[in-house]
PDB file of C-alpha atoms in Angstrom:
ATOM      1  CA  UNK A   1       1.076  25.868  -0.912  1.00 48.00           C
ATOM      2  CA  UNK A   2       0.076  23.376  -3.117  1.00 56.00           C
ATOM      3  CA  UNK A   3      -2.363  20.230  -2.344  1.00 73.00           C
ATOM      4  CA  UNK A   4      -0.664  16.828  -2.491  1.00 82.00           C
ATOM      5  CA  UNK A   5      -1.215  14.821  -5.182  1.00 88.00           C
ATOM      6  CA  UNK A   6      -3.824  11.473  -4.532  1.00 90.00           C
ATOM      7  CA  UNK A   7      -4.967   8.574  -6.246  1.00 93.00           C
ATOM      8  CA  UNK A   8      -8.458  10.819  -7.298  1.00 92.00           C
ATOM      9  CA  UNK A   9      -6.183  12.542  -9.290  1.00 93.00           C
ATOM     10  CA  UNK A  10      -5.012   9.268 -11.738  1.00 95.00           C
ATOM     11  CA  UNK A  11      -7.956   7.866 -14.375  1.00 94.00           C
ATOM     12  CA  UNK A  12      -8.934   4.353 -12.847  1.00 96.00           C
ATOM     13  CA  UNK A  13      -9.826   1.218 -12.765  1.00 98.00           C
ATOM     14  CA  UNK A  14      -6.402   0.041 -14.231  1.00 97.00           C
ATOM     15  CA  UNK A  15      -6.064  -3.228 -15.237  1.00 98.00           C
ATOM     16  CA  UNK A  16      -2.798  -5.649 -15.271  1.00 98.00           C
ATOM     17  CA  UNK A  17      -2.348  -8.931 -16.320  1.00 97.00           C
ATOM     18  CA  UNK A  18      -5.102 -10.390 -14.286  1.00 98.00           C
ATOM     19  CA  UNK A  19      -6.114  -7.710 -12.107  1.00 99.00           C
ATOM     20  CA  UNK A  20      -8.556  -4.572 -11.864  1.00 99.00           C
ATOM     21  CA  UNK A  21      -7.505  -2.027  -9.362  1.00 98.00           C
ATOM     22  CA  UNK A  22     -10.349   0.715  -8.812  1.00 98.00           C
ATOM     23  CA  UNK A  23     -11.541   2.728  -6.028  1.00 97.00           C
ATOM     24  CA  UNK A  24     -13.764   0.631  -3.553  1.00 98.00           C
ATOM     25  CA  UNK A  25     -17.607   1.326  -3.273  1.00 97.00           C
ATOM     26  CA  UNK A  26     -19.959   0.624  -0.515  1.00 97.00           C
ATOM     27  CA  UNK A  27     -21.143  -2.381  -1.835  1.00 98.00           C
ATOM     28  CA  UNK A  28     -17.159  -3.931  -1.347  1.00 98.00           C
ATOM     29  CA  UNK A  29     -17.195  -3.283   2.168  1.00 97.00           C
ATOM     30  CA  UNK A  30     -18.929  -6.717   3.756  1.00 97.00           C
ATOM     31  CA  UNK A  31     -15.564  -8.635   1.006  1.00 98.00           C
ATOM     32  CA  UNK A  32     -13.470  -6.491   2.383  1.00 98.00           C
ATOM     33  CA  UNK A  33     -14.170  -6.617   6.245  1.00 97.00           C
ATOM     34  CA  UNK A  34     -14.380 -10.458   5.944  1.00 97.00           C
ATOM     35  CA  UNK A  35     -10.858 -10.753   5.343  1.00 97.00           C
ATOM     36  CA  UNK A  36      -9.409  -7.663   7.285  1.00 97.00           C
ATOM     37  CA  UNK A  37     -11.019  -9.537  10.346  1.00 95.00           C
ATOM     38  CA  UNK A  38      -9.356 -13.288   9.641  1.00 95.00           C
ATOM     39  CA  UNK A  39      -6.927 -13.070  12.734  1.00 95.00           C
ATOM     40  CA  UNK A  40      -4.419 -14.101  10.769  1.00 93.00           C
ATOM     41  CA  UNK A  41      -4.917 -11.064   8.172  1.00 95.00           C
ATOM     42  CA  UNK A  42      -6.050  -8.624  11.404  1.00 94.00           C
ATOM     43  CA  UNK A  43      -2.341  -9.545  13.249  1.00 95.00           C
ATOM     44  CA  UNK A  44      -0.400  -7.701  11.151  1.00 95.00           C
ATOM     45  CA  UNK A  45      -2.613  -4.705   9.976  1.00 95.00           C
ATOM     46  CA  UNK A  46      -2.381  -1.126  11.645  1.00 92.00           C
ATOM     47  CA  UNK A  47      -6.100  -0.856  12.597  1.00 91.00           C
ATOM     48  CA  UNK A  48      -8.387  -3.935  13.936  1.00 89.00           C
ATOM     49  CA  UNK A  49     -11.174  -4.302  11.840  1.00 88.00           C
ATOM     50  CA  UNK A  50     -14.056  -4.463  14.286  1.00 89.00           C
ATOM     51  CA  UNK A  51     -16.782  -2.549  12.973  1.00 92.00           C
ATOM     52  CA  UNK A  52     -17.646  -2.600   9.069  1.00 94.00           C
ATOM     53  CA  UNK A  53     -19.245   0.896   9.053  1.00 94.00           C
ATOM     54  CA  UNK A  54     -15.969   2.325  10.749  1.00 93.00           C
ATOM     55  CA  UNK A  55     -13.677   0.462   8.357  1.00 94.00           C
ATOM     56  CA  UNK A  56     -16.148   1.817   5.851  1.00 95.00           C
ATOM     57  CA  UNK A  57     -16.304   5.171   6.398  1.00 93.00           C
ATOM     58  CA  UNK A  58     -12.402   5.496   6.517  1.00 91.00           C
ATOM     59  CA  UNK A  59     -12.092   3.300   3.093  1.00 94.00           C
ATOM     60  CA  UNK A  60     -14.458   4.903   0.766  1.00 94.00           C
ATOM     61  CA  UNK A  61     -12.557   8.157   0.914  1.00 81.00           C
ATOM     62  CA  UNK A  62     -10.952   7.109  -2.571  1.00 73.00           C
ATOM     63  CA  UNK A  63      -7.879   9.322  -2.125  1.00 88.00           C
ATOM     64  CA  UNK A  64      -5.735   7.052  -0.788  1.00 94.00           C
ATOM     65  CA  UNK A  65      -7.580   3.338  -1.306  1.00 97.00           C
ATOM     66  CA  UNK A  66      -7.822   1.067  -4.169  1.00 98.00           C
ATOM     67  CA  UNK A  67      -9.884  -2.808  -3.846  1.00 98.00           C
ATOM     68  CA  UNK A  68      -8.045  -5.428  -6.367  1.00 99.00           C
ATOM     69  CA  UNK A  69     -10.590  -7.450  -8.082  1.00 99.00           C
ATOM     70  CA  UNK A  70     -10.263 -10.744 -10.144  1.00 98.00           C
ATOM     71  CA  UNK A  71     -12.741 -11.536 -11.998  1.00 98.00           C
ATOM     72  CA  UNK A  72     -15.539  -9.533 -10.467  1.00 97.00           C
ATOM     73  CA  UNK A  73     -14.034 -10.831  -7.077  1.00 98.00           C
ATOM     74  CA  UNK A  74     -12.347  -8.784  -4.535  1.00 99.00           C
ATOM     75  CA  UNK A  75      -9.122 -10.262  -3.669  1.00 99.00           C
ATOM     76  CA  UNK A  76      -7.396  -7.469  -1.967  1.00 99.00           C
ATOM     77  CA  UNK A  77      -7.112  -3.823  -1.241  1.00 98.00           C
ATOM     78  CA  UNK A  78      -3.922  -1.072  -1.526  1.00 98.00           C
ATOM     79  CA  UNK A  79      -3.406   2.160  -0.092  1.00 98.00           C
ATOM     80  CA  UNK A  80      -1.478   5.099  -1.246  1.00 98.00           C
ATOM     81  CA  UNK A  81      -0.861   7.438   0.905  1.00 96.00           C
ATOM     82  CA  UNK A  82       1.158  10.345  -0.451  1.00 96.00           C
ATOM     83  CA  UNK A  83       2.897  12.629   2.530  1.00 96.00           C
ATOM     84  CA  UNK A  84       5.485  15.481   3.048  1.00 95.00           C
ATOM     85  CA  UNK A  85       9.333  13.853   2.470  1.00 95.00           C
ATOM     86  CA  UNK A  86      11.379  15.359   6.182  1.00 94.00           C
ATOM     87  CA  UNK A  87      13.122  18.550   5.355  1.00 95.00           C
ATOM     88  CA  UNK A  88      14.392  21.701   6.827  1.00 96.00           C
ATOM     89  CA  UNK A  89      11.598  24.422   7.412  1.00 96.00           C
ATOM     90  CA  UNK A  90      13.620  26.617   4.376  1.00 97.00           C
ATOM     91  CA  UNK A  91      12.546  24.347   2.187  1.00 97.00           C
ATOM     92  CA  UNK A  92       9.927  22.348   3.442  1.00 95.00           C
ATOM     93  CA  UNK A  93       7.720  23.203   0.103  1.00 95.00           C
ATOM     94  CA  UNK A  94       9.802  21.549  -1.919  1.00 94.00           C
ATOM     95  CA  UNK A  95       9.169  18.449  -0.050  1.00 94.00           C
ATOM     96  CA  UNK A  96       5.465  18.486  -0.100  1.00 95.00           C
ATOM     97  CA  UNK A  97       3.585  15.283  -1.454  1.00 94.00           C
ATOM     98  CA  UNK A  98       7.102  14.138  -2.571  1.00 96.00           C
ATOM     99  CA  UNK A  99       7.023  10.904  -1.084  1.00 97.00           C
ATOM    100  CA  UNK A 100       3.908   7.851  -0.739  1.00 98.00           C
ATOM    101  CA  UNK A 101       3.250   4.949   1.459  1.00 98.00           C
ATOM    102  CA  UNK A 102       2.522   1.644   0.354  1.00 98.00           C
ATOM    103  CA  UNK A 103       0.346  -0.345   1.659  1.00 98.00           C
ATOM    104  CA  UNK A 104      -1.742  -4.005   0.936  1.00 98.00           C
ATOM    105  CA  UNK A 105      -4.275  -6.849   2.353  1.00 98.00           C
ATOM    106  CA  UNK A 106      -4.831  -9.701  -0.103  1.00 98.00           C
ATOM    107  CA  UNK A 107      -7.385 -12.118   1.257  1.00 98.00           C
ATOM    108  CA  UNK A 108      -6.469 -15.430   2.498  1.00 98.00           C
ATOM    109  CA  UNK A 109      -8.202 -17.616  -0.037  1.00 97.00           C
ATOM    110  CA  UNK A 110      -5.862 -15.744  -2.585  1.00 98.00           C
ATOM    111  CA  UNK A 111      -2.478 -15.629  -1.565  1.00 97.00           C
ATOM    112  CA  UNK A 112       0.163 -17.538  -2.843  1.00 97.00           C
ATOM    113  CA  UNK A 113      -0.753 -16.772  -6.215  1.00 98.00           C
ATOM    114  CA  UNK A 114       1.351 -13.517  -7.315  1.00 98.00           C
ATOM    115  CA  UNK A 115      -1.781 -10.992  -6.580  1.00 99.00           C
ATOM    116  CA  UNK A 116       0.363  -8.837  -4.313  1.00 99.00           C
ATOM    117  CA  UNK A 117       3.675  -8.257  -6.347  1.00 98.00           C
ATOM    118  CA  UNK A 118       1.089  -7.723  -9.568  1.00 98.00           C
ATOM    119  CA  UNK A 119      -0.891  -4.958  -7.353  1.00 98.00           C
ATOM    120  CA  UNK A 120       1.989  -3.678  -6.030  1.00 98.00           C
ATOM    121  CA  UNK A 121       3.590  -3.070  -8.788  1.00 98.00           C
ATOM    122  CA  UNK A 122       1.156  -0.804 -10.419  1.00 98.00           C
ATOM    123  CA  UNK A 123       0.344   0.900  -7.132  1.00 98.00           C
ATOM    124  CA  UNK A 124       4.556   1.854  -7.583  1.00 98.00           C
ATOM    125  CA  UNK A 125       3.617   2.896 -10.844  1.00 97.00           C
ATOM    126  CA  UNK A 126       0.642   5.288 -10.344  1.00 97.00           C
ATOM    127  CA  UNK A 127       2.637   6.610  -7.695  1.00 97.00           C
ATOM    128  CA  UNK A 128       5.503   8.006  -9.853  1.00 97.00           C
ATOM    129  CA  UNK A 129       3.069   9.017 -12.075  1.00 96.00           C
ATOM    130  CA  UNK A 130       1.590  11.443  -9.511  1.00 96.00           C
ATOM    131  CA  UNK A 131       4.981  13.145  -9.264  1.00 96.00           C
ATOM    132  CA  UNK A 132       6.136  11.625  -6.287  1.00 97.00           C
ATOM    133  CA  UNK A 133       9.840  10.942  -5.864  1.00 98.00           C
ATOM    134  CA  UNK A 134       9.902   8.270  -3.383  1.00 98.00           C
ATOM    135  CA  UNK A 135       7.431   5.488  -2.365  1.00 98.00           C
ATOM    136  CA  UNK A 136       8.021   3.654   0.732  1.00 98.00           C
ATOM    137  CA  UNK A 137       6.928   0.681   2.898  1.00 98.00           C
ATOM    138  CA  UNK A 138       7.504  -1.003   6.539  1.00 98.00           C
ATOM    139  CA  UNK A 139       6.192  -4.235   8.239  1.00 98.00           C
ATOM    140  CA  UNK A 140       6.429  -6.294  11.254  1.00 97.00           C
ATOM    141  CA  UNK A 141       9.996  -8.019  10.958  1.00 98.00           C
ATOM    142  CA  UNK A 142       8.275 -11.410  11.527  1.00 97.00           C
ATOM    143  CA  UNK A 143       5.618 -10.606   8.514  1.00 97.00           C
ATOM    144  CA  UNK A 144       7.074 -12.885   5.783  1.00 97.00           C
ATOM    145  CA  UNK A 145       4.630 -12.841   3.287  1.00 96.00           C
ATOM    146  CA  UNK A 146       4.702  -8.600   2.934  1.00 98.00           C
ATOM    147  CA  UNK A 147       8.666  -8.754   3.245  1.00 98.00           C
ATOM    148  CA  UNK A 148       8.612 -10.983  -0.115  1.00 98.00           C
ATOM    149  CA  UNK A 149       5.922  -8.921  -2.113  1.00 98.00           C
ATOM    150  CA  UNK A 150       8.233  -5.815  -1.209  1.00 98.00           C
ATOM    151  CA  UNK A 151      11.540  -7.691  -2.118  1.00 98.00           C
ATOM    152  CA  UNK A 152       9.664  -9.806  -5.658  1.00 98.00           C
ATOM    153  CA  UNK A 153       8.175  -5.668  -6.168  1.00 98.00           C
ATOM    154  CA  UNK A 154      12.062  -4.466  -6.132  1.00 97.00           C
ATOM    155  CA  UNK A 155      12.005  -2.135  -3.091  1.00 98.00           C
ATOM    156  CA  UNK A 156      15.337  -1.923  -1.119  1.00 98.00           C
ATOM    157  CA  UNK A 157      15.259  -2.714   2.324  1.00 98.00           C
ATOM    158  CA  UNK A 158      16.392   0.183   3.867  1.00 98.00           C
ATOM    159  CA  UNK A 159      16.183  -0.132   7.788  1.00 98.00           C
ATOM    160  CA  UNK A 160      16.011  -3.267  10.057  1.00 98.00           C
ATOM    161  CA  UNK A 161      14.955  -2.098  14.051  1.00 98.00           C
ATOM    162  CA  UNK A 162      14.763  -3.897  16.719  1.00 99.00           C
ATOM    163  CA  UNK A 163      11.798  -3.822  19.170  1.00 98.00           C
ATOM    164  CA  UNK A 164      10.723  -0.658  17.741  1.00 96.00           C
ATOM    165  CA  UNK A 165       6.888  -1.557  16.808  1.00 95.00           C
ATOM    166  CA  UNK A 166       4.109  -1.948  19.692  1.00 96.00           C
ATOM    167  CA  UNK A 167       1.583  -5.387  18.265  1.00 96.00           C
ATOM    168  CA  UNK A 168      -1.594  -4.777  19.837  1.00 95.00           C
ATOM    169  CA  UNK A 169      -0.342  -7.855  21.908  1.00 96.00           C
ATOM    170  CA  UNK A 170       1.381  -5.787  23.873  1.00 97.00           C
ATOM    171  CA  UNK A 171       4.936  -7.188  23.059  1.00 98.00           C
ATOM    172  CA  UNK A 172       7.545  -4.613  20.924  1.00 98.00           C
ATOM    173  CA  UNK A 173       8.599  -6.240  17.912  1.00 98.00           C
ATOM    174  CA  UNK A 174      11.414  -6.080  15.251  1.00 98.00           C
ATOM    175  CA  UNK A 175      10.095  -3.932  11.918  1.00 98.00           C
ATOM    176  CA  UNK A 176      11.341  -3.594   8.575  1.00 98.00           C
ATOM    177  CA  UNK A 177      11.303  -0.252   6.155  1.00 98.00           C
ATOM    178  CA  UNK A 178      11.734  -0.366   2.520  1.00 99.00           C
ATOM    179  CA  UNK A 179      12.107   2.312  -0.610  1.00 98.00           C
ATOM    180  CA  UNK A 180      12.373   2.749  -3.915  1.00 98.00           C
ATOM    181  CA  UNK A 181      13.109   6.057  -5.716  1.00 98.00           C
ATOM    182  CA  UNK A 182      11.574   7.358  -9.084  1.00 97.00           C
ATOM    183  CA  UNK A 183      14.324   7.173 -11.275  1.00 96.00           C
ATOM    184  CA  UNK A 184      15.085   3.630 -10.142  1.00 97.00           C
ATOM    185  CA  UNK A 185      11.530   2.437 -11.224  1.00 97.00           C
ATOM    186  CA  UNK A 186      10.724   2.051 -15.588  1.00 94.00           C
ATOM    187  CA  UNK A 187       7.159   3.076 -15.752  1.00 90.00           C
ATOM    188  CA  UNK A 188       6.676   1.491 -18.986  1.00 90.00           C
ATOM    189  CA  UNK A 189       7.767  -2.139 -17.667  1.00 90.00           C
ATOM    190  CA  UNK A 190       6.572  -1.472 -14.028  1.00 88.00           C
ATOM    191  CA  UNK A 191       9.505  -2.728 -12.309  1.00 91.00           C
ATOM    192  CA  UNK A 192      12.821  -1.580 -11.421  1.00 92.00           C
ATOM    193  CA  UNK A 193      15.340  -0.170 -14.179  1.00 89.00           C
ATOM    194  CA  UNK A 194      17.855  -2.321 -14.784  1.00 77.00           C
TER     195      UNK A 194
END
């Protein structure tokens, strides 16, 4: 049995157009809890950013987190997390580390601007390039702004379900799932063949 393959294993920071995406260090963590605690960011994100040495401690890992920087600034942070594709127990090593999650927080004062898609986009890329075959991504239904970066990135949407997702509000709400496979993605242009 083989260990799955994680961002530690790629040669960062990696810069696009405008970007630097790197591993986060503990002096990005007061940047990064500011905006992971804006209600408005905090209402849509899997874990409520209360306490800055918690969020820290589970950030810093650098296997699965990247912060997005322009310009010395931190305007965001990813997460790949790379995980077992479902199989049947016969062949259940085949489907180790096959497939990653996508995920992404850009902070308020910087959305609007393309940051996401351009993140994304190379967070897709470093994924195929650690052997995965499939790289996947879900949100709240009513979470516009992650719907578009997933749709301008060129994932498919792949499942629509209704009242599935529990908001810390208490209320079930619609969510979203999207893919994209390897072969459909051109590493060299970073974005979808075709």
């Amino acid at each position: 049995m083989s260990m799955s393959p994680a961002l530690t294993d790629l040669v960062w920071p990696r810069r696009t157009e405008r970007l630097v995406l790197r591993p986060p260090v503990l002096d990005d963590m007061r940047a990064v809890h500011a905006y992971r605690s804006d209600p408005e960011t905090a209402r849509w994100l899997t874990t409520l950013e209360t306490d800055l040495e918690q969020m820290a401690s589970r950030l810093l890992d650098g296997a699965r987190t990247l912060v997005v920087e322009r310009d010395g600034e931190i305007v965001g942070d990813l997460m790949l997390a790379v995980k077992d594709a479902w199989s049947q127990r016969e062949v259940a090593d085949e489907a180790r580390g096959t497939m990653a999650e996508l995920g992404w927080v850009i902070a308020p004062a910087h959305r609007g601007r393309g940051y996401a898609v351009e993140a994304v986009r190379e967070l897709v890329t470093a994924a195929f390039e650690l052997g995965v075959r499939r790289v996947e991504a879900g949100c709240f239904a009513e979470n516009a702004g992650s719907r578009r970066v997933m749709e301008k990135v060129g994932l498919r949407q792949e499942g629509y379900y209704v009242r599935e997702s529990l908001h810390r509000d208490g209320t079930w709400r619609d969510g979203m799932s999207f893919g994209l496979l390897a072969d459909e993605w051109d590493l060299e242009a970073r974005r979808p063949r075709g």
